[in-house]
Coordinates of C-alpha atoms in Angstrom, one line a residue:
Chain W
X17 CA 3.2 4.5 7.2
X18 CA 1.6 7.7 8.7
X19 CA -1.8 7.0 10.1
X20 CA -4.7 9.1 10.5
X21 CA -7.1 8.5 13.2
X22 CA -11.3 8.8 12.3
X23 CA -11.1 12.6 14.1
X24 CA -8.2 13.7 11.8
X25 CA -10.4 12.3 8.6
X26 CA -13.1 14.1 9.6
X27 CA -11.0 17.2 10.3
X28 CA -9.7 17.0 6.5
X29 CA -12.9 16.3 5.0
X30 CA -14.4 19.2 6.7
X31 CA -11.6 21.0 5.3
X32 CA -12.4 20.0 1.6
X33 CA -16.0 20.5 2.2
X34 CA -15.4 24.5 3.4
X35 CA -13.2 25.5 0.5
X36 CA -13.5 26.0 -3.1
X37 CA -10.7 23.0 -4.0
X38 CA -10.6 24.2 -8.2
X39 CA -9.8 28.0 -6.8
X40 CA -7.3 26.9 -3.8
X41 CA -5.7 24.6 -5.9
X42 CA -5.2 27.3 -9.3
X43 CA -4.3 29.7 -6.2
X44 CA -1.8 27.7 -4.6
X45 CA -0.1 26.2 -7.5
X46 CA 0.1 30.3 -8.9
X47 CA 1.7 31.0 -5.5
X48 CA 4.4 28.0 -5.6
X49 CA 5.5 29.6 -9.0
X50 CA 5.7 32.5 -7.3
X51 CA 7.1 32.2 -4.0
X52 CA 9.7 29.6 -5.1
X53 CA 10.4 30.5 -8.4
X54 CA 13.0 27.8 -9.8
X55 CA 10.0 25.5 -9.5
X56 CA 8.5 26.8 -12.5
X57 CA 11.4 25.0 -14.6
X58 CA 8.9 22.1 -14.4
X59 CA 6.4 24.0 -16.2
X60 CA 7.8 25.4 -19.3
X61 CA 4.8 24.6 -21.7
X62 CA 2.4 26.7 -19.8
X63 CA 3.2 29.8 -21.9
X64 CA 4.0 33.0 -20.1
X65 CA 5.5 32.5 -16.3
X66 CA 7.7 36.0 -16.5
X67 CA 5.8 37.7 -14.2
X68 CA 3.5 37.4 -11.1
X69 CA 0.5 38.9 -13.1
X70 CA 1.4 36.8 -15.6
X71 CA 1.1 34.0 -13.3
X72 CA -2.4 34.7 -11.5
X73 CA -4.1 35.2 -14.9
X74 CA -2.3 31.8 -16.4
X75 CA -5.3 29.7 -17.3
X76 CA -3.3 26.5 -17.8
X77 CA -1.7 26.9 -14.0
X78 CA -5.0 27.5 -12.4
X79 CA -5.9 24.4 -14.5
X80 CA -3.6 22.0 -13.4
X81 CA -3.5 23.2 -9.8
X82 CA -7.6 22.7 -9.7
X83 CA -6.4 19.0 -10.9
X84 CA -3.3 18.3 -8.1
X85 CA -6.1 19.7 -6.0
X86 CA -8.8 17.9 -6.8
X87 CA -6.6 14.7 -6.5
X88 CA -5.5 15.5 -2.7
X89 CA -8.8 15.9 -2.0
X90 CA -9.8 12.6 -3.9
X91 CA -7.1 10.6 -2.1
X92 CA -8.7 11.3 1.4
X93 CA -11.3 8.3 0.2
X94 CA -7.8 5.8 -0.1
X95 CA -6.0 7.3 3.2
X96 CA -5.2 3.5 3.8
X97 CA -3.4 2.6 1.2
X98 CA -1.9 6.1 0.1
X99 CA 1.0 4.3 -1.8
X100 CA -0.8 1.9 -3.7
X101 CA -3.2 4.8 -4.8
X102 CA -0.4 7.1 -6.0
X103 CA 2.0 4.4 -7.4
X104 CA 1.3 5.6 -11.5
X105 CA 1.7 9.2 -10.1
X106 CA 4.5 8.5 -7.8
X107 CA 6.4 6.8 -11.5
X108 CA 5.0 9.9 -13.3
X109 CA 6.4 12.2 -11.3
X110 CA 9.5 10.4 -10.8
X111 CA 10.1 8.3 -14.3
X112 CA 9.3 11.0 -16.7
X113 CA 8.3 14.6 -15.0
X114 CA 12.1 14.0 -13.3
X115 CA 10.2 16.6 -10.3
X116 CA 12.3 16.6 -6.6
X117 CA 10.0 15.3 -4.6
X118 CA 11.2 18.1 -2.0
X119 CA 8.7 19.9 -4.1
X120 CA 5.5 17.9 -3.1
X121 CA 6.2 19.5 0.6
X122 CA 6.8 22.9 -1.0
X123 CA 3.3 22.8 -2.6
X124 CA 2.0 21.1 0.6
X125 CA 3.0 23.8 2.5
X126 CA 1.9 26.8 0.0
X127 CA -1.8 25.0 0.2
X128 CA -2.2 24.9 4.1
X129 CA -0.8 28.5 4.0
X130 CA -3.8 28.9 1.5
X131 CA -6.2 27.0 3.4
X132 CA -5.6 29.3 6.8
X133 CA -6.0 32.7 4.8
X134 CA -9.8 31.3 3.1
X135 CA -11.2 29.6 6.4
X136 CA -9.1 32.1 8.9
X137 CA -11.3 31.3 12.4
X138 CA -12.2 27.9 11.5
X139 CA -8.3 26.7 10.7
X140 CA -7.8 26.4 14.2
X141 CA -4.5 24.3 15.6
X142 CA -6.5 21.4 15.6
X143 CA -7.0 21.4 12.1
X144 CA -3.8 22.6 10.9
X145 CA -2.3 19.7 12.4
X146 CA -4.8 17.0 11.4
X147 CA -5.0 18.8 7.6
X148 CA -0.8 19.0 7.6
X149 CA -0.5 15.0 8.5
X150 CA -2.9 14.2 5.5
X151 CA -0.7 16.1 3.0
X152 CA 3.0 14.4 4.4
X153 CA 1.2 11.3 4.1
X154 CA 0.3 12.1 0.7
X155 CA 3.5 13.7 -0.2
X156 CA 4.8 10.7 1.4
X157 CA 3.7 8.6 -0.7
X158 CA 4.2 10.5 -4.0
X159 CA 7.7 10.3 -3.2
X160 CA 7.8 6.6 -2.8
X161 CA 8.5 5.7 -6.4
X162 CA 11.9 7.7 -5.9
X163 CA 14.7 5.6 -5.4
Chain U
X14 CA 55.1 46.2 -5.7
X15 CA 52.2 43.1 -4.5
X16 CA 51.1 45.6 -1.7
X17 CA 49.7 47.9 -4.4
X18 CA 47.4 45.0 -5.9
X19 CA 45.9 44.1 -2.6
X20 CA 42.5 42.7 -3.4
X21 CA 39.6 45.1 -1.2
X22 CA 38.3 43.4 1.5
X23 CA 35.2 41.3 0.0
X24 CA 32.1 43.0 0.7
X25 CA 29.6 41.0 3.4
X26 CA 26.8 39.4 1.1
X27 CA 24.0 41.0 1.5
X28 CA 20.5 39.9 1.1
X29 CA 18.4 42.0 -1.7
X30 CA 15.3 43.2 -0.9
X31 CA 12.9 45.1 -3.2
X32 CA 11.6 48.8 -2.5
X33 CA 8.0 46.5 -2.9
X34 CA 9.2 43.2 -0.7
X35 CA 10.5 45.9 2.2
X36 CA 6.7 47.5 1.8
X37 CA 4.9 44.6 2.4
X38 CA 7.2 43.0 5.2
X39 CA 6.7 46.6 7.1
X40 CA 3.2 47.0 6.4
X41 CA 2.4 43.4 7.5
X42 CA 4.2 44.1 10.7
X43 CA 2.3 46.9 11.3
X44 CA -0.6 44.5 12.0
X45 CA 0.9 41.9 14.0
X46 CA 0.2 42.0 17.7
X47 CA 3.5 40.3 19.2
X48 CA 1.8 38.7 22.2
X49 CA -1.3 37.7 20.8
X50 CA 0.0 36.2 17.7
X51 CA 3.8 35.0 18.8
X52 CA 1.3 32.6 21.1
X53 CA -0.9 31.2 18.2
X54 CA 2.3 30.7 16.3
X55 CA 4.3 28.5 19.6
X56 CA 1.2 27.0 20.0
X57 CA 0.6 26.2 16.5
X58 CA 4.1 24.5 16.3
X59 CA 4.0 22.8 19.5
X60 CA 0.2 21.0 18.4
X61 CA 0.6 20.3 14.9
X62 CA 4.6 19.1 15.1
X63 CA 4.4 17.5 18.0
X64 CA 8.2 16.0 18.6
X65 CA 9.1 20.2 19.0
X66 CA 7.4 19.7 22.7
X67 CA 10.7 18.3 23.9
X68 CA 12.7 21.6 23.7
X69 CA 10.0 22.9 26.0
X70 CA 9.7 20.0 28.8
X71 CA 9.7 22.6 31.3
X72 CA 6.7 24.4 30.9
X73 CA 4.2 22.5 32.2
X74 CA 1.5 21.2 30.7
X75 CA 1.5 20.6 26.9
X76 CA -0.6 17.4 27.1
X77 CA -3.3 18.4 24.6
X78 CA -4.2 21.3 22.5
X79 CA -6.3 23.3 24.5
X80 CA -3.3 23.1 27.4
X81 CA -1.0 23.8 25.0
X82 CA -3.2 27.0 24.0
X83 CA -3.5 27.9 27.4
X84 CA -0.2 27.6 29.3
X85 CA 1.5 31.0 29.7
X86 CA 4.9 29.9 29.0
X87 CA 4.3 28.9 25.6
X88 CA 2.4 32.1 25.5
X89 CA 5.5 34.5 26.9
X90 CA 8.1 32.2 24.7
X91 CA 5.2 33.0 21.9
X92 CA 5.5 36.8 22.5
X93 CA 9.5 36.7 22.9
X94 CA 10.1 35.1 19.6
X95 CA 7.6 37.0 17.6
X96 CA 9.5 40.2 19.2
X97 CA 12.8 38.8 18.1
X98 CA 11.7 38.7 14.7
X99 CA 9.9 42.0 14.6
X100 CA 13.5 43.0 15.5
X101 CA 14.9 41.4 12.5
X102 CA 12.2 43.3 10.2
X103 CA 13.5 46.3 11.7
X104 CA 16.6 45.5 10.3
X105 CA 16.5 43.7 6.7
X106 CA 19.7 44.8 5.4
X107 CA 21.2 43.7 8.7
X108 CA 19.5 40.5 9.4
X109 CA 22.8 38.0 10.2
X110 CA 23.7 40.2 12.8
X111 CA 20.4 41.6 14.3
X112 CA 20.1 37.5 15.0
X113 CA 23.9 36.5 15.3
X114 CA 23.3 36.1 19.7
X115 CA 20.3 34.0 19.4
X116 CA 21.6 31.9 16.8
X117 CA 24.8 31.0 19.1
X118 CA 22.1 30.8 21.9
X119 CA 20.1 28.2 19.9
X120 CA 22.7 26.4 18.7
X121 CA 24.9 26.2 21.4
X122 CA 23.1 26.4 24.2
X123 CA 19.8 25.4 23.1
X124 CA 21.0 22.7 21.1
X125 CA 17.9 23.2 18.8
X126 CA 17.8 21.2 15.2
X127 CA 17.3 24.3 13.2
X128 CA 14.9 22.3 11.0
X129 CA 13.0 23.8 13.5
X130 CA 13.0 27.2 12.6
X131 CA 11.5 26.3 9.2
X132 CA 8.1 25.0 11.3
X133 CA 7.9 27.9 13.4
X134 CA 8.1 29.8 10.1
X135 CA 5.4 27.8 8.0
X136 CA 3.1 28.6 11.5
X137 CA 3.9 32.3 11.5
X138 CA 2.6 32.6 7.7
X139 CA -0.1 30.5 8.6
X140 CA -1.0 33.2 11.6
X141 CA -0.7 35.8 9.1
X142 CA -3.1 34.2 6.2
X143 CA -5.9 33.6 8.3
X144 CA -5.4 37.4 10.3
X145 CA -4.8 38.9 7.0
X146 CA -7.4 37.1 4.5
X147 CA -7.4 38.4 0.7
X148 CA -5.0 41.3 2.0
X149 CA -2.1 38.2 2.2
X150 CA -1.7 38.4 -1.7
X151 CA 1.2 35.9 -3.1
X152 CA 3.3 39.0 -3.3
X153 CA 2.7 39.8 0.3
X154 CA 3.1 35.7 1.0
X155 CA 6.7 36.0 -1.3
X156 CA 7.8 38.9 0.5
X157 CA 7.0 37.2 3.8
X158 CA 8.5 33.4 2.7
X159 CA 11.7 34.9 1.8
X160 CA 12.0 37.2 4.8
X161 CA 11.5 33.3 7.1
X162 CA 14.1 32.0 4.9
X163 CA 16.5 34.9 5.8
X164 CA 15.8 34.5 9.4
X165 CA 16.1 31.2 9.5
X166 CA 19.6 30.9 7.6
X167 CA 20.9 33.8 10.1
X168 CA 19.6 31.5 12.5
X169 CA 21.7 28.4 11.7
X170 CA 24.7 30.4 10.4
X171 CA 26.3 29.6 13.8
X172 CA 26.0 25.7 13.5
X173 CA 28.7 24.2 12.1

């Protein structure tokens, strides 16, 4: 199980406290569709995806990447028990949604990308790290209903 | 006579960029100051994946962050890979080739998990977010992704 240490905790939370999460999430969910574009199979009732205009003015992505978001941001309170907080979303994900979990470190990845470009200076390496190590573990742990 | 139906020689596969994808990977590059940001990217790597130090046990002190920021090998290695790539912008319709030596280098010499590559790529966007702000649209970032995964799989072509 990954563990993160007080520092890293406060590192993340000062993270979440510096950006807008609704924006970054919309923002990074638009850029997953976008930069990886067979991921948008998994979102076929969101209406128009043709296009990367379409895609920064879908209101249903910006949506539900304000909501995946806000429910990183709300699983920094339950960093010790990551698994048991995610279990319903790990079978969601898994049971019904059928989504690779490779995708979890896809998104992961798009959002600290995100996260550098809004706080620029203040992402130092020390916080890329710390910020990066929350999001395996939480990828982590969305994976773990996977057999 | 079977001489006459000789199949052509298959073409090489190339990679296909965009007129707009080729704009923004030049344009970016334009901006990027190959000492300065080749070490935030090594550095980067070598502090937030730490288990990369390894390939590196000979340049001194990596102990902490701020040695890790500080310690001129890791900012001329920095430098030299951030070149190498710039070369590899130079040539996008020649990628495999423009990297064929240091993918032999890496893989035979080196002996380094080209895993690797990806996390030295994800630190290089992450350089060129925060230097770039609202200017790093998700074009620019697409362009950018794609040109990583290019370098990287010319990178590991020569593993077997």
């Amino acid at each position: 199980m990954v563990h993160l240490s007080a520092d890293e905790c406060k590192d993340v939370s000062a993270v979440f406290s510096k950006v807008n999460v609704d924006q970054l999430g919309g923002e990074s969910l638009a850029s997953l569709l976008i930069v990886y574009p067979w991921t948008r199979r998994h979102f076929k009732t969101f209406g128009n995806l043709s296009s990367t205009d379409a895609i920064l003015h879908n209101a249903k992505v910006q949506a539900h990447g304000a909501k995946v978001l806000g429910a990183v941001r709300d699983a920094l309170k339950h960093v010790a028990n990551l698994g048991g907080h995610f279990a319903h979303l790990s079978d969601l994900h898994c049971q019904q949604l059928f989504v690779d979990p490779a995708n979890f470190k896809l998104f992961a990845g798009i959002v600290s990308i995100r996260v550098g470009q809004t706080m620029r200076q203040a992402y130092t390496p020390h916080v890329q790290a710390s910020f990066e190590k929350f999001l395996d573990a939480v990828t982590d742990a969305l994976a773990k209903g996977y057999h | 006579r079977s001489s006459d139906l000789k199949h052509p020689a298959p073409k090489a596969k190339m990679v296909h960029w965009t007129a707009e994808e080729k704009a923004a990977i030049h344009s970016v590059w334009k901006q990027v100051d190959v000492e300065k940001d080749g070490q935030e990217t090594l550095s980067r790597v070598l502090i937030t994946y730490p288990w990369t130090q390894r390939y590196f046990s000979s340049f001194g002190d990596l102990s902490n962050a701020a040695a890790i920021c500080n310690n001129p090998k890791v900012k001329a290695h920095g430098k030299k890979v951030l070149a190498a790539l710039g070369g590899a912008a130079q040539h996008l319709d020649n990628i495999k080739s423009t990297l064929a030596h240091l993918s032999e280098l890496h893989a035979d010499t080196l002996h380094v998990d080209p895993e690797n590559f990806k996390l030295l790529g994800q630190c290089l966007v992450i350089v060129l977010a925060r230097k770039l702000g609202a200017a790093f649209t998700p074009e620019v970032h697409g362009a950018w992704e794609k040109f990583v995964a290019v370098s990287c799989a010319a990178l590991s072509k020569h593993y077997n």
